[in-house]
mmCIF file of C-alpha atoms in Angstrom:
data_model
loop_
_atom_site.group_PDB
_atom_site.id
_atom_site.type_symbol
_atom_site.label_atom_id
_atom_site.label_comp_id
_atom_site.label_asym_id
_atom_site.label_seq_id
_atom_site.Cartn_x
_atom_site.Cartn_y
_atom_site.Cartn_z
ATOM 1 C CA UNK A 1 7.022 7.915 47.367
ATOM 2 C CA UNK A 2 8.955 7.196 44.444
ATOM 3 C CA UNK A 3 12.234 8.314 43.865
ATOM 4 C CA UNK A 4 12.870 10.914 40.877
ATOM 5 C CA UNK A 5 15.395 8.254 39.580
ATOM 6 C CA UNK A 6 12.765 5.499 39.371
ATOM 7 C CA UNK A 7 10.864 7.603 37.428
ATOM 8 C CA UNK A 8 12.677 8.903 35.492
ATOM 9 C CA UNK A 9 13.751 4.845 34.350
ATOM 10 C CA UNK A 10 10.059 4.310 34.228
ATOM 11 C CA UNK A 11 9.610 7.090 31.590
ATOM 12 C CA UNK A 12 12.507 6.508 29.664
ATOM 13 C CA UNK A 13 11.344 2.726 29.281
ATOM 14 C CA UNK A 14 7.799 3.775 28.511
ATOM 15 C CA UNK A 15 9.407 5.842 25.605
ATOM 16 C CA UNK A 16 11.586 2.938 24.503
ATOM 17 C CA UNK A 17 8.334 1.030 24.489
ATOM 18 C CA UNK A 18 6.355 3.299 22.501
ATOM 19 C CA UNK A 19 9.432 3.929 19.765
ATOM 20 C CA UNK A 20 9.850 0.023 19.519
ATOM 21 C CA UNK A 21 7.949 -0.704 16.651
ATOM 22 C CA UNK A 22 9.486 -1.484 13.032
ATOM 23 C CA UNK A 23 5.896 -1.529 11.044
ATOM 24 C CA UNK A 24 3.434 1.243 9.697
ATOM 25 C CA UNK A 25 0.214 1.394 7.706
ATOM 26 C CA UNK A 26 -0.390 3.300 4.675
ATOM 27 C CA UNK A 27 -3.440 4.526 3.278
ATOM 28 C CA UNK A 28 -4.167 4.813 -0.171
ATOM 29 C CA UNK A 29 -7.120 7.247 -1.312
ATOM 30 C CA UNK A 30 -8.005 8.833 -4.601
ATOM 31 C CA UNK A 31 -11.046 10.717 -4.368
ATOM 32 C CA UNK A 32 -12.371 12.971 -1.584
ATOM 33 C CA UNK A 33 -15.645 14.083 -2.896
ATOM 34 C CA UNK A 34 -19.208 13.426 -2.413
ATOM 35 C CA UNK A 35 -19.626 13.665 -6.396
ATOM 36 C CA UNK A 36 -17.140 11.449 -7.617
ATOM 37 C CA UNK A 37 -17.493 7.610 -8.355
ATOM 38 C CA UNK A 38 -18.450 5.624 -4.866
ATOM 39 C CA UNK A 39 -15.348 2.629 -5.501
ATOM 40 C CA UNK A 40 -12.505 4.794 -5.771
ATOM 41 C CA UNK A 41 -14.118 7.928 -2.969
ATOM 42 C CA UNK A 42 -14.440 8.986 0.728
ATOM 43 C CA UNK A 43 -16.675 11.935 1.152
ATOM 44 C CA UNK A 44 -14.677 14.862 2.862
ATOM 45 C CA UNK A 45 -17.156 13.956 5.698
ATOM 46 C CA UNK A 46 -15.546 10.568 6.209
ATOM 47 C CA UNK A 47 -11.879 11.446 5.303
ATOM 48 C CA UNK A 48 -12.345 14.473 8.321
ATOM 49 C CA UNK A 49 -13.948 11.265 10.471
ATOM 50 C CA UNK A 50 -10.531 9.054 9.756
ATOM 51 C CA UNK A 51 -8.248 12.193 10.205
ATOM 52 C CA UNK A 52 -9.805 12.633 13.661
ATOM 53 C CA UNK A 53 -9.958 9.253 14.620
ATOM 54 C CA UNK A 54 -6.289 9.306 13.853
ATOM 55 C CA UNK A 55 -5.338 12.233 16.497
ATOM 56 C CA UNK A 56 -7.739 11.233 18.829
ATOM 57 C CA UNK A 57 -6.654 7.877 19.295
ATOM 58 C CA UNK A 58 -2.582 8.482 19.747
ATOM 59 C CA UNK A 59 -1.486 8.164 15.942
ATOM 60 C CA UNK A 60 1.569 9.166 14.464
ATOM 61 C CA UNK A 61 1.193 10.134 11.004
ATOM 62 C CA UNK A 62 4.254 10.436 9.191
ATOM 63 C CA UNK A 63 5.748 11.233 5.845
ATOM 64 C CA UNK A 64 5.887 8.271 3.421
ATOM 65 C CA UNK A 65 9.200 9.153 2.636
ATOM 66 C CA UNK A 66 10.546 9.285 6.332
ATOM 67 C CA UNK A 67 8.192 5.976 7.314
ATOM 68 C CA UNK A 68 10.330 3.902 4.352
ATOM 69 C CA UNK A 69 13.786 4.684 5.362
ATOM 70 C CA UNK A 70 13.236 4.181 9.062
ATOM 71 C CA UNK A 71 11.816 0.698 8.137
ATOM 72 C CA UNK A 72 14.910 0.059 5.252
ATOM 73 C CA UNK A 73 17.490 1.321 8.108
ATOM 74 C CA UNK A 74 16.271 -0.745 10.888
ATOM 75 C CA UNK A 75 15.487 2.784 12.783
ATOM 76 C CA UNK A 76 12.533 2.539 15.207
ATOM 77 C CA UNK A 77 8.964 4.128 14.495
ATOM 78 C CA UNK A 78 5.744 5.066 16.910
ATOM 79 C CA UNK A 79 3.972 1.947 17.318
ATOM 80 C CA UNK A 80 0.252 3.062 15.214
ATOM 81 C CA UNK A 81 2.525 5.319 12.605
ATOM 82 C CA UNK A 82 0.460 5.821 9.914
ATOM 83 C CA UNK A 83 1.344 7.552 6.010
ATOM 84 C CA UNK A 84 -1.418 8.934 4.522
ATOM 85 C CA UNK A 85 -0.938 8.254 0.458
ATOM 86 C CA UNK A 86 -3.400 9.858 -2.621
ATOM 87 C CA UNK A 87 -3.224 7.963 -6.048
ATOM 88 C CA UNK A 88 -3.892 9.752 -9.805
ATOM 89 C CA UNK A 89 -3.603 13.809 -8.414
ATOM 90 C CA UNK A 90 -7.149 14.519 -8.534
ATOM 91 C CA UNK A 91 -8.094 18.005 -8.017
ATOM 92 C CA UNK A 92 -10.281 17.277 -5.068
ATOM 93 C CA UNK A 93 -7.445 16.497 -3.093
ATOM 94 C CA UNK A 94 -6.470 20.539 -2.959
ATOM 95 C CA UNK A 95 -10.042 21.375 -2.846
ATOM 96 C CA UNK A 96 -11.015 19.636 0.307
ATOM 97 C CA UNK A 97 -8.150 16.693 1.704
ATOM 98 C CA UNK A 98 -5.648 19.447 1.952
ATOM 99 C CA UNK A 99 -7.642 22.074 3.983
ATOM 100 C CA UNK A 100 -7.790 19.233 6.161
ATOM 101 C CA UNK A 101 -5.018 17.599 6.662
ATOM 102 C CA UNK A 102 -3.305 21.506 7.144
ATOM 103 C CA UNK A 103 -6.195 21.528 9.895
ATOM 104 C CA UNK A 104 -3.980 18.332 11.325
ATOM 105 C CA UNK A 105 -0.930 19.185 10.484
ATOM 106 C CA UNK A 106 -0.506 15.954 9.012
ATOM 107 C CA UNK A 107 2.515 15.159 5.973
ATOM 108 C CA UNK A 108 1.063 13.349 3.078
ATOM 109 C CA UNK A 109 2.261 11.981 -0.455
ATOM 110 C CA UNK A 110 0.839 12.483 -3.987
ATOM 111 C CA UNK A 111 1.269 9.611 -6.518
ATOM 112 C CA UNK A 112 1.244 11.751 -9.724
ATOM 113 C CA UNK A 113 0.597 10.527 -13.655
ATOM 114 C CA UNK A 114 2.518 13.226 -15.071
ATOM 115 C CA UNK A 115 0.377 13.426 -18.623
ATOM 116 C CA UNK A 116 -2.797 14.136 -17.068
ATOM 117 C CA UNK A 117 -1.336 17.175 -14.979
ATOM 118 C CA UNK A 118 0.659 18.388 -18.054
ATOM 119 C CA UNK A 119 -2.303 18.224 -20.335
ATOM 120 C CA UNK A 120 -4.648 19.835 -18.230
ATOM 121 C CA UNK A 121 -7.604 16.841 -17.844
ATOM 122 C CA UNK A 122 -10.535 18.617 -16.336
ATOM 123 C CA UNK A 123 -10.333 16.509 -12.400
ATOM 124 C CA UNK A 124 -6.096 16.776 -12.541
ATOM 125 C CA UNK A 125 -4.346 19.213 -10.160
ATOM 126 C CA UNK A 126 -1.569 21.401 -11.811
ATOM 127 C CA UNK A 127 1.379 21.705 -11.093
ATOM 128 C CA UNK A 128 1.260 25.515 -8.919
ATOM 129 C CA UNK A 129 -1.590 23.487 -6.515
ATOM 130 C CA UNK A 130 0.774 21.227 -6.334
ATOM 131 C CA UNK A 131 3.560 23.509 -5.302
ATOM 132 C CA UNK A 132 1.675 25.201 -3.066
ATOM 133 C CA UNK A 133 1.075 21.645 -1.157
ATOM 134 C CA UNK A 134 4.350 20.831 -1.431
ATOM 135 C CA UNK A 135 5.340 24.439 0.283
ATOM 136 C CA UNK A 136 2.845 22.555 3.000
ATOM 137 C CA UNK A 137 5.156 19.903 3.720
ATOM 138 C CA UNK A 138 3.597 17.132 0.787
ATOM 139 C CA UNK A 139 5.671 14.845 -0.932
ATOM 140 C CA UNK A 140 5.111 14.338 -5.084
ATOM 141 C CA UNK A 141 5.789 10.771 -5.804
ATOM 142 C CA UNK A 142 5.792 8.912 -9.373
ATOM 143 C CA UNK A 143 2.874 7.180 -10.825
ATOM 144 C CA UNK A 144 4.110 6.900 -14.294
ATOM 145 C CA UNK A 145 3.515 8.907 -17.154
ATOM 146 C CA UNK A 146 0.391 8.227 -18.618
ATOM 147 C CA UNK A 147 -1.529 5.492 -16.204
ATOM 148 C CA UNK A 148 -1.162 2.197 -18.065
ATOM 149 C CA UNK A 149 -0.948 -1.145 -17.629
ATOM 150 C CA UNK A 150 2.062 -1.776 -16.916
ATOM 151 C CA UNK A 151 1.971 -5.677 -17.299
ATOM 152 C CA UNK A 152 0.647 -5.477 -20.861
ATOM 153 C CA UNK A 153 3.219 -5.466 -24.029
ATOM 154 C CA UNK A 154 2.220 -4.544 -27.563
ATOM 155 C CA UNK A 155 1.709 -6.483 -30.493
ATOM 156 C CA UNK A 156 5.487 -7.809 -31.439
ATOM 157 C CA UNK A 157 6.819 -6.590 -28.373
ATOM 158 C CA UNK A 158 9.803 -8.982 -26.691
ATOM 159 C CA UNK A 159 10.693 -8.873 -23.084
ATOM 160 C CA UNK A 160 13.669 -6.458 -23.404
ATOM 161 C CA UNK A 161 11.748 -3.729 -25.748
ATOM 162 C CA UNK A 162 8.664 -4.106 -22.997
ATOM 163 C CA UNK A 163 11.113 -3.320 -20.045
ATOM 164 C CA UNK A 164 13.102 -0.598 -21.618
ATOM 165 C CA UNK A 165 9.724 1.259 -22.307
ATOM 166 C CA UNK A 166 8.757 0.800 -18.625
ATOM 167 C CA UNK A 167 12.032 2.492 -17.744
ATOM 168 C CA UNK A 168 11.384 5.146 -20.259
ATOM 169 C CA UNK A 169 8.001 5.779 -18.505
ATOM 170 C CA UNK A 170 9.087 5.823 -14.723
ATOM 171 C CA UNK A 171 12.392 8.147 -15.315
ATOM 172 C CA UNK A 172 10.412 10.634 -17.717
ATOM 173 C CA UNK A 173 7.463 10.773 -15.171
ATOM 174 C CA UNK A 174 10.571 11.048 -12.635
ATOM 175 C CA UNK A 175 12.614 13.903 -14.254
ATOM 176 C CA UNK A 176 9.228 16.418 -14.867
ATOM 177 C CA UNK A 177 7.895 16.112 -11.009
ATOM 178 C CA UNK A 178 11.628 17.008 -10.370
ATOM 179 C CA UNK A 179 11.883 19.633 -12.554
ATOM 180 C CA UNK A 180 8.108 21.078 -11.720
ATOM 181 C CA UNK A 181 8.307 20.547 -7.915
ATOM 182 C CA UNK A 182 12.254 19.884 -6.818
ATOM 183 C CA UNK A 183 11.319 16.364 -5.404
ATOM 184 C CA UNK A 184 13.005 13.604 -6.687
ATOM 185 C CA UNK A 185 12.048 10.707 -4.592
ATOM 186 C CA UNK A 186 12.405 8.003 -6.241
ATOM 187 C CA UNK A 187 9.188 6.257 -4.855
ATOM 188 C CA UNK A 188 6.809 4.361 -7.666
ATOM 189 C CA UNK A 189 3.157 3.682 -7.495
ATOM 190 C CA UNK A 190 2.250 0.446 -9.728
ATOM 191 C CA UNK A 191 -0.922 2.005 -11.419
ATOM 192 C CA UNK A 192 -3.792 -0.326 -10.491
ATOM 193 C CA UNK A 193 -1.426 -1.960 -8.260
ATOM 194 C CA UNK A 194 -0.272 -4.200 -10.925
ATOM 195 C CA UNK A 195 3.273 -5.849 -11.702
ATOM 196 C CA UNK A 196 5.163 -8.804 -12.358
ATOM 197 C CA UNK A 197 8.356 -9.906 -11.406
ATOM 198 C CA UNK A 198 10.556 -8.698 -14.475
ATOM 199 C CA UNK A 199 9.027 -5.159 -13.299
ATOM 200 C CA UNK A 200 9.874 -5.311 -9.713
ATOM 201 C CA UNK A 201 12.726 -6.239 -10.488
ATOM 202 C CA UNK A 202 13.902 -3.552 -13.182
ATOM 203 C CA UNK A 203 12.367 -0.768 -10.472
ATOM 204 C CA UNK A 204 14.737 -2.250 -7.856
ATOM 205 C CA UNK A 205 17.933 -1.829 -10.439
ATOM 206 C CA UNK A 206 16.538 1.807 -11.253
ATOM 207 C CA UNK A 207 16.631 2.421 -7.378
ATOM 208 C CA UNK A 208 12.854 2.973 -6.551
ATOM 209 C CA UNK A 209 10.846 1.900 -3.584
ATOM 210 C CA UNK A 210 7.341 0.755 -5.374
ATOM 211 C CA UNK A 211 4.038 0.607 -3.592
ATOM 212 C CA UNK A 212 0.610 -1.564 -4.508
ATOM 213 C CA UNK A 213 -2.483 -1.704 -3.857
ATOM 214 C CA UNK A 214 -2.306 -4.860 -1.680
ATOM 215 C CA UNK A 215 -3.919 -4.902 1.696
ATOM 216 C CA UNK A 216 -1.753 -4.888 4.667
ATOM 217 C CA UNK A 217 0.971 -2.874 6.947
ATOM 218 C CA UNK A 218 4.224 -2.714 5.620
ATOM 219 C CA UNK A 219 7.625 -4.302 7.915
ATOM 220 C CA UNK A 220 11.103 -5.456 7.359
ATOM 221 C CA UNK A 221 9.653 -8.521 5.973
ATOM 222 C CA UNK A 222 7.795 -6.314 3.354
ATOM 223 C CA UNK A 223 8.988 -6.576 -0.156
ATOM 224 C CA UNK A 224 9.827 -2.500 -1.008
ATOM 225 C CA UNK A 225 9.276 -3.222 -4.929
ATOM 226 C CA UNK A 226 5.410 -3.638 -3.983
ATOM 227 C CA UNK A 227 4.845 -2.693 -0.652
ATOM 228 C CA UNK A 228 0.905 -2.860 0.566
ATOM 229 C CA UNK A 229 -1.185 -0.639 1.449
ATOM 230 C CA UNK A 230 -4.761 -0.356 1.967
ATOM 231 C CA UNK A 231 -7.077 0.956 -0.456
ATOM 232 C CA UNK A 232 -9.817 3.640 1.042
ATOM 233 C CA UNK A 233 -12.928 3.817 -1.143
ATOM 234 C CA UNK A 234 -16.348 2.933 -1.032
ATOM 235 C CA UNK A 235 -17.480 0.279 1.797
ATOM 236 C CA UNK A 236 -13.865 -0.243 1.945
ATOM 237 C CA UNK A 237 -13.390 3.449 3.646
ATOM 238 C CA UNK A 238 -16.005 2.630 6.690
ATOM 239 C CA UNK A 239 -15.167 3.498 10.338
ATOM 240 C CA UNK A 240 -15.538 0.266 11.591
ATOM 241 C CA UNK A 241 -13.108 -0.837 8.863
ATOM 242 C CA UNK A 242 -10.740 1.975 8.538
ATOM 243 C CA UNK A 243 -10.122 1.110 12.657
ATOM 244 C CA UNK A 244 -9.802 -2.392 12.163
ATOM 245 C CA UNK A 245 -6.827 -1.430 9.509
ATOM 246 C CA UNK A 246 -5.022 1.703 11.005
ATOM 247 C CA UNK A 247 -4.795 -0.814 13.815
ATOM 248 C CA UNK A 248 -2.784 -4.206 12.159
ATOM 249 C CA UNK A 249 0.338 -5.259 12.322
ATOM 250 C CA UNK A 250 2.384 -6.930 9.335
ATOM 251 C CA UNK A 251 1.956 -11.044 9.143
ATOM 252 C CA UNK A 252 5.477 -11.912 9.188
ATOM 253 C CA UNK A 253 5.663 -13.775 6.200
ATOM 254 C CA UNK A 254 9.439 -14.783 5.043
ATOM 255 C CA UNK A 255 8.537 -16.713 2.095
ATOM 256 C CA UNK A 256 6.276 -17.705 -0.796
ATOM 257 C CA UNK A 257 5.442 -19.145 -3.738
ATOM 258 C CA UNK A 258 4.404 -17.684 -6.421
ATOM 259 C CA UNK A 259 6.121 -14.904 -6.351
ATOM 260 C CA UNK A 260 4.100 -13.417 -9.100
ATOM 261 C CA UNK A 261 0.691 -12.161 -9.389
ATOM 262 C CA UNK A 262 -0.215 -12.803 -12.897
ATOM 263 C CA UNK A 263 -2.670 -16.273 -13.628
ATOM 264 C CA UNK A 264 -1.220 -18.855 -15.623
ATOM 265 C CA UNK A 265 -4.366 -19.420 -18.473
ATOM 266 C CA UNK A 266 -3.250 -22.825 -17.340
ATOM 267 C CA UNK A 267 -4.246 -23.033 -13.923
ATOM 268 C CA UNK A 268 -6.842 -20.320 -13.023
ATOM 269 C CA UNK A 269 -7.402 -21.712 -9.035
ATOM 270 C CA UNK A 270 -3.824 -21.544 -8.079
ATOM 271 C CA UNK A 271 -2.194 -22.667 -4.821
ATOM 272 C CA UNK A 272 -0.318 -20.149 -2.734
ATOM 273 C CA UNK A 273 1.784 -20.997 -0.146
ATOM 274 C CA UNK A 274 3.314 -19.309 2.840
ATOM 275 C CA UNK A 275 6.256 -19.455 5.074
ATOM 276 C CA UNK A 276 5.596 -17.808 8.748
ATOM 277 C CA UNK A 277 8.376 -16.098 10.821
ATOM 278 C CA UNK A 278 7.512 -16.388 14.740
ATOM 279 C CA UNK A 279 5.405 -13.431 16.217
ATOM 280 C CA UNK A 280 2.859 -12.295 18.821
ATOM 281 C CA UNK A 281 0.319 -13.544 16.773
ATOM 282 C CA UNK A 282 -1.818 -16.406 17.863
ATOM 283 C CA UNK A 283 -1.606 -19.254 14.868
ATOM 284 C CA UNK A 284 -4.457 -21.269 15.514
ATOM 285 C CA UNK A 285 -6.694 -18.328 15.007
ATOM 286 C CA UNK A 286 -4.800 -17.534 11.602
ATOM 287 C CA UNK A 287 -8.305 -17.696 9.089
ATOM 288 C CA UNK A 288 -7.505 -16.921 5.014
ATOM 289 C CA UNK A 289 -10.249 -15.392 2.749
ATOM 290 C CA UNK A 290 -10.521 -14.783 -1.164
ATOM 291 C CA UNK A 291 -13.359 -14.767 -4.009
ATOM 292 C CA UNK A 292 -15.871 -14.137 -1.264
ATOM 293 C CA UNK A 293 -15.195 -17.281 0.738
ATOM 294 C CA UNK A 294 -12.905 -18.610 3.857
ATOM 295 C CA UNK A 295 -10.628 -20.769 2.046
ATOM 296 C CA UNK A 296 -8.625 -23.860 3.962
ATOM 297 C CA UNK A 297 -5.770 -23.808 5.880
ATOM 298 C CA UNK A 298 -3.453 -26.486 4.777
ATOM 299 C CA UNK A 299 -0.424 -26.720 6.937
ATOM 300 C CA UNK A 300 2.947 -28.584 5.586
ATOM 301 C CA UNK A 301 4.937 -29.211 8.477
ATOM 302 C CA UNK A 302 4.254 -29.999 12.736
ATOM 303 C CA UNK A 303 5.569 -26.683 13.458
ATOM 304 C CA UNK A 304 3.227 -25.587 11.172
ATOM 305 C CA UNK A 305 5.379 -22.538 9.533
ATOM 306 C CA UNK A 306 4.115 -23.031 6.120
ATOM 307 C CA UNK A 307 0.913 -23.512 4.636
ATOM 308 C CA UNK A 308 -0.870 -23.330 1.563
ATOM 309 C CA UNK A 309 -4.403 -22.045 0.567
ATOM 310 C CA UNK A 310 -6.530 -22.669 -2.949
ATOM 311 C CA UNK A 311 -9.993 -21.284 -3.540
ATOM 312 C CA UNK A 312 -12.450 -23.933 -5.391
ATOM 313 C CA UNK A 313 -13.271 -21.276 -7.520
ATOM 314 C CA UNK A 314 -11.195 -20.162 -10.635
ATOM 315 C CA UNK A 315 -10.011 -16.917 -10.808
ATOM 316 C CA UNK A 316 -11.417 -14.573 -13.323
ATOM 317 C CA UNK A 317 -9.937 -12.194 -15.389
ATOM 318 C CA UNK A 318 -9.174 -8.374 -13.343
ATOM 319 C CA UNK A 319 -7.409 -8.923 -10.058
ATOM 320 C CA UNK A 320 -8.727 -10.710 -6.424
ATOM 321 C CA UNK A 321 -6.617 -11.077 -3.539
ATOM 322 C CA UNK A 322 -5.992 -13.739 -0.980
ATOM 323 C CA UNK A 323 -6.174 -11.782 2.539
ATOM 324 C CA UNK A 324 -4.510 -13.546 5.494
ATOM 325 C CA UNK A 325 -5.552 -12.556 9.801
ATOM 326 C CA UNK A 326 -4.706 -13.860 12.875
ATOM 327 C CA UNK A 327 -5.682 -11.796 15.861
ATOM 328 C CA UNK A 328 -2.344 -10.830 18.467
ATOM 329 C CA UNK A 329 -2.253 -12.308 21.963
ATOM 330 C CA UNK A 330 -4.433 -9.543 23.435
ATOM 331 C CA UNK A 331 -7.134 -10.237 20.391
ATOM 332 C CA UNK A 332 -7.519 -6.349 20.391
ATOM 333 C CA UNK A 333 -5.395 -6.032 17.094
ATOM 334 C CA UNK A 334 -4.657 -8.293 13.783
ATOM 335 C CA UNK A 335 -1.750 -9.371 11.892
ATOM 336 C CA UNK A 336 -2.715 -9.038 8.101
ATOM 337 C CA UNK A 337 -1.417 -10.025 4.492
ATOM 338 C CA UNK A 338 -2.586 -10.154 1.635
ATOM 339 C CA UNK A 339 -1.449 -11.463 -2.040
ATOM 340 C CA UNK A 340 -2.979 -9.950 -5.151
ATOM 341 C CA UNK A 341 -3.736 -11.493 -8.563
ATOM 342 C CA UNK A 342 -4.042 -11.118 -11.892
ATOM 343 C CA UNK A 343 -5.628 -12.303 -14.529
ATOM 344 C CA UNK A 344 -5.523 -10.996 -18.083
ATOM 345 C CA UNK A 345 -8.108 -11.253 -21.280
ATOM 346 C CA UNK A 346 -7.520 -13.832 -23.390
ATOM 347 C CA UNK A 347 -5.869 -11.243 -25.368
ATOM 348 C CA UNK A 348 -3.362 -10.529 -23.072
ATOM 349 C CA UNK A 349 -5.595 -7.333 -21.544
ATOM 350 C CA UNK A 350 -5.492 -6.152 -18.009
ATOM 351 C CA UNK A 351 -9.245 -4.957 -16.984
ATOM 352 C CA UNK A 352 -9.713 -1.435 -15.575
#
C-alpha cells in the first residue's frame, strides 16, 4: 500500500507536469452563422462541436489577455490552453457564439473596428451587446478604426506621414473601446493579418501585443508584434482539422530571413529560410507546404538547424503562406509554423 506521502509527491508532480507548458493556441473566427459567407464562417452547429470537443477532451481555455502575459513572464500554462479570439464584431457573435460559450463558461476576446460599431453597419454589434459580454467576462481588443490595409500608403505619402497615420488609427480605435467598454488592453489585430516590419515595429514602441492571421501556436519564441493564430472558416473549421490544430505545439524557430512578408516585384518565388532551436520534435519527419505543393527541404549545415524552402511557383498577388510540421516523438501531436506573404497590385494594392 502506498504511503500518503508518496502520493501525495506523485500528485504534486503530476500537477507540475500538467502546468509545465509555455505554449497555447488561439483561434481566430469571424462568423458563426449558417447564412453568412462559407470562407470567413462556422455554423453555430460546428462552433458548439469545437466548444465541446474542447471540454471533453481536458482543455483549458483561457483569456487572451491572461494566455499573453503568462507566456511574456515566463509563468507556466495548462499544457492544451487554448484562447478563443473573434475578428470584425459581427453581430452573430452575441446572437449565437455567446449563448454558447456562457453555456461553457469559456473567456473570449473581440477584435473590434471601431467605425463599423459606431456607425451602426447592419452585421456590427453595438456597443451595449458588447457591454453586456464584457459584464460576461469578454475582453474588447483593437482592430483599428476603419479595417484597412494597413500596408498600403496613399498617393504622395512618405514613410513617416504613412506611420504616423497608423498610430493615429490604433490609439483612436484604442481610446473609444476604452471609453465605451473600460478595457484598455492594448492588444492589436493586423486586419487581414497583414504588416510589415516598419509596422511591427511602431506597434511594439506604442506598447501593443499584435496578433495575425498566421497558422500556428504561439511560445516564447513567438514574435508578440504578429503572433499566429489559426484561422476557423470554411473547410478550414472541420473536426478533423480543428483537432489536428487545438492539438500543436509551436516549431521552435529562433531565426529567419525575411523578416518581412511583403513580395519584392523583383523576386516573386522567394527563398525563406529557418533557424531551429532543439525540441521534442522529430526532424527528419519535418515536411514544408505552400501554393498547393510540398516544397523541398534544403538543409545548410550537418546539424541541420537551418534550412531553406522555395516554391517553383511565383507568388501571386493577395497573400499564401509557407506552413512548416514535424510530428513530436509520440507522433500523436505536431509542431507547426507558418510564414505569411504578401503580394501587392502592381499599383501598390493589397487584395481583399
Amino acid at each position: 500500500m502506498l504511503r500518503l506521502s508518496t502520493i501525495l509527491s506523485l500528485l504534486l508532480l503530476l500537477s507540475v507536469r500538467a502546468f509545465a507548458a509555455d505554449h497555447a493556441v488561439i483561434l481566430q473566427y469571424h462568423h458563426v452563422s449558417d447564412d453568412t459567407p462559407r470562407s470567413t464562417s462556422v455554423t453555430p452547429a460546428q462552433f458548439e462541436e469545437h466548444l465541446s470537443y474542447l471540454k471533453d477532451n481536458g482543455f483549458t481555455v483561457m483569456a487572451l489577455p491572461d494566455v499573453i502575459k503568462r507566456i511574456r513572464t515566463h509563468q507556466a500554462l495548462p499544457d492544451r490552453t487554448v484562447a478563443i479570439t473573434f475578428d470584425d464584431a459581427y453581430i452573430s457573435i452575441y446572437r449565437e457564439a455567446f449563448p454558447l460559450l456562457k453555456k461553457h463558461g469559456y473567456p473570449f476576446t473581440i477584435f473590434v473596428n471601431t467605425d463599423a460599431v459606431s456607425r451602426g453597419f447592419g452585421d456590427a454589434l453595438n456597443w451595449q451587446q458588447m457591454s453586456d459580454m464584457v459584464k460576461a467576462g469578454a475582453s474588447i481588443a483593437n482592430h483599428g478604426v476603419s479595417h484597412g490595409h494597413l500596408v498600403e500608403r496613399t498617393k504622395g505619402e512618405d514613410e513617416q506621414a504613412w506611420l504616423n497615420r497608423i498610430h493615429k488609427d490604433i490609439e483612436t480605435a484604442e481610446k473609444i473601446i476604452s471609453e465605451k467598454t473600460g478595457q484598455d488592453l492594448q492588444m492589436f489585430a493586423w486586419p487581414y493579418g497583414e504588416t510589415v516590419p516598419p509596422l511591427r515595429q511602431l506597434i511594439g514602441q506604442m506598447g501593443f501585443v499584435g496578433f495575425g492571421q498566421q497558422s500556428g501556436p504561439i511560445g516564447a519564441l513567438s514574435d508578440f508584434t504578429k503572433l499566429p493564430r489559426f484561422p476557423m472558416g470554411g473547410a478550414y473549421a472541420a473536426m478533423d482539422s480543428f483537432i489536428t490544430k487545438v492539438n500543436t505545439l509551436p516549431l521552435p524557430v529562433s531565426g529567419k530571413m525575411p523578416d518581412s512578408s511583403l513580395i519584392d516585384e523583383n523576386n516573386t518565388t522567394p527563398v525563406l529560410q529557418l533557424t531551429l532551436a532543439g525540441g521534442d520534435y522529430q526532424k527528419k519527419l519535418l515536411a514544408c507546404y505552400g501554393l498547393g505543393e510540398s516544397l523541398k527541404i534544403n538543409w545548410l549545415d550537418e546539424e541541420k538547424t537551418t534550412f531553406q524552402i522555395q516554391s517553383e511557383k511565383a507568388i501571386q498577388p493577395g497573400r499564401s503562406r509557407f506552413n512548416c510540421t514535424a510530428p513530436d516523438q509520440s507522433g500523436r501531436r505536431y509542431y507547426w509554423y507558418s510564414h505569411d506573404w504578401l503580394r501587392l497590385t502592381p499599383e501598390g494594392k493589397a487584395l481583399d
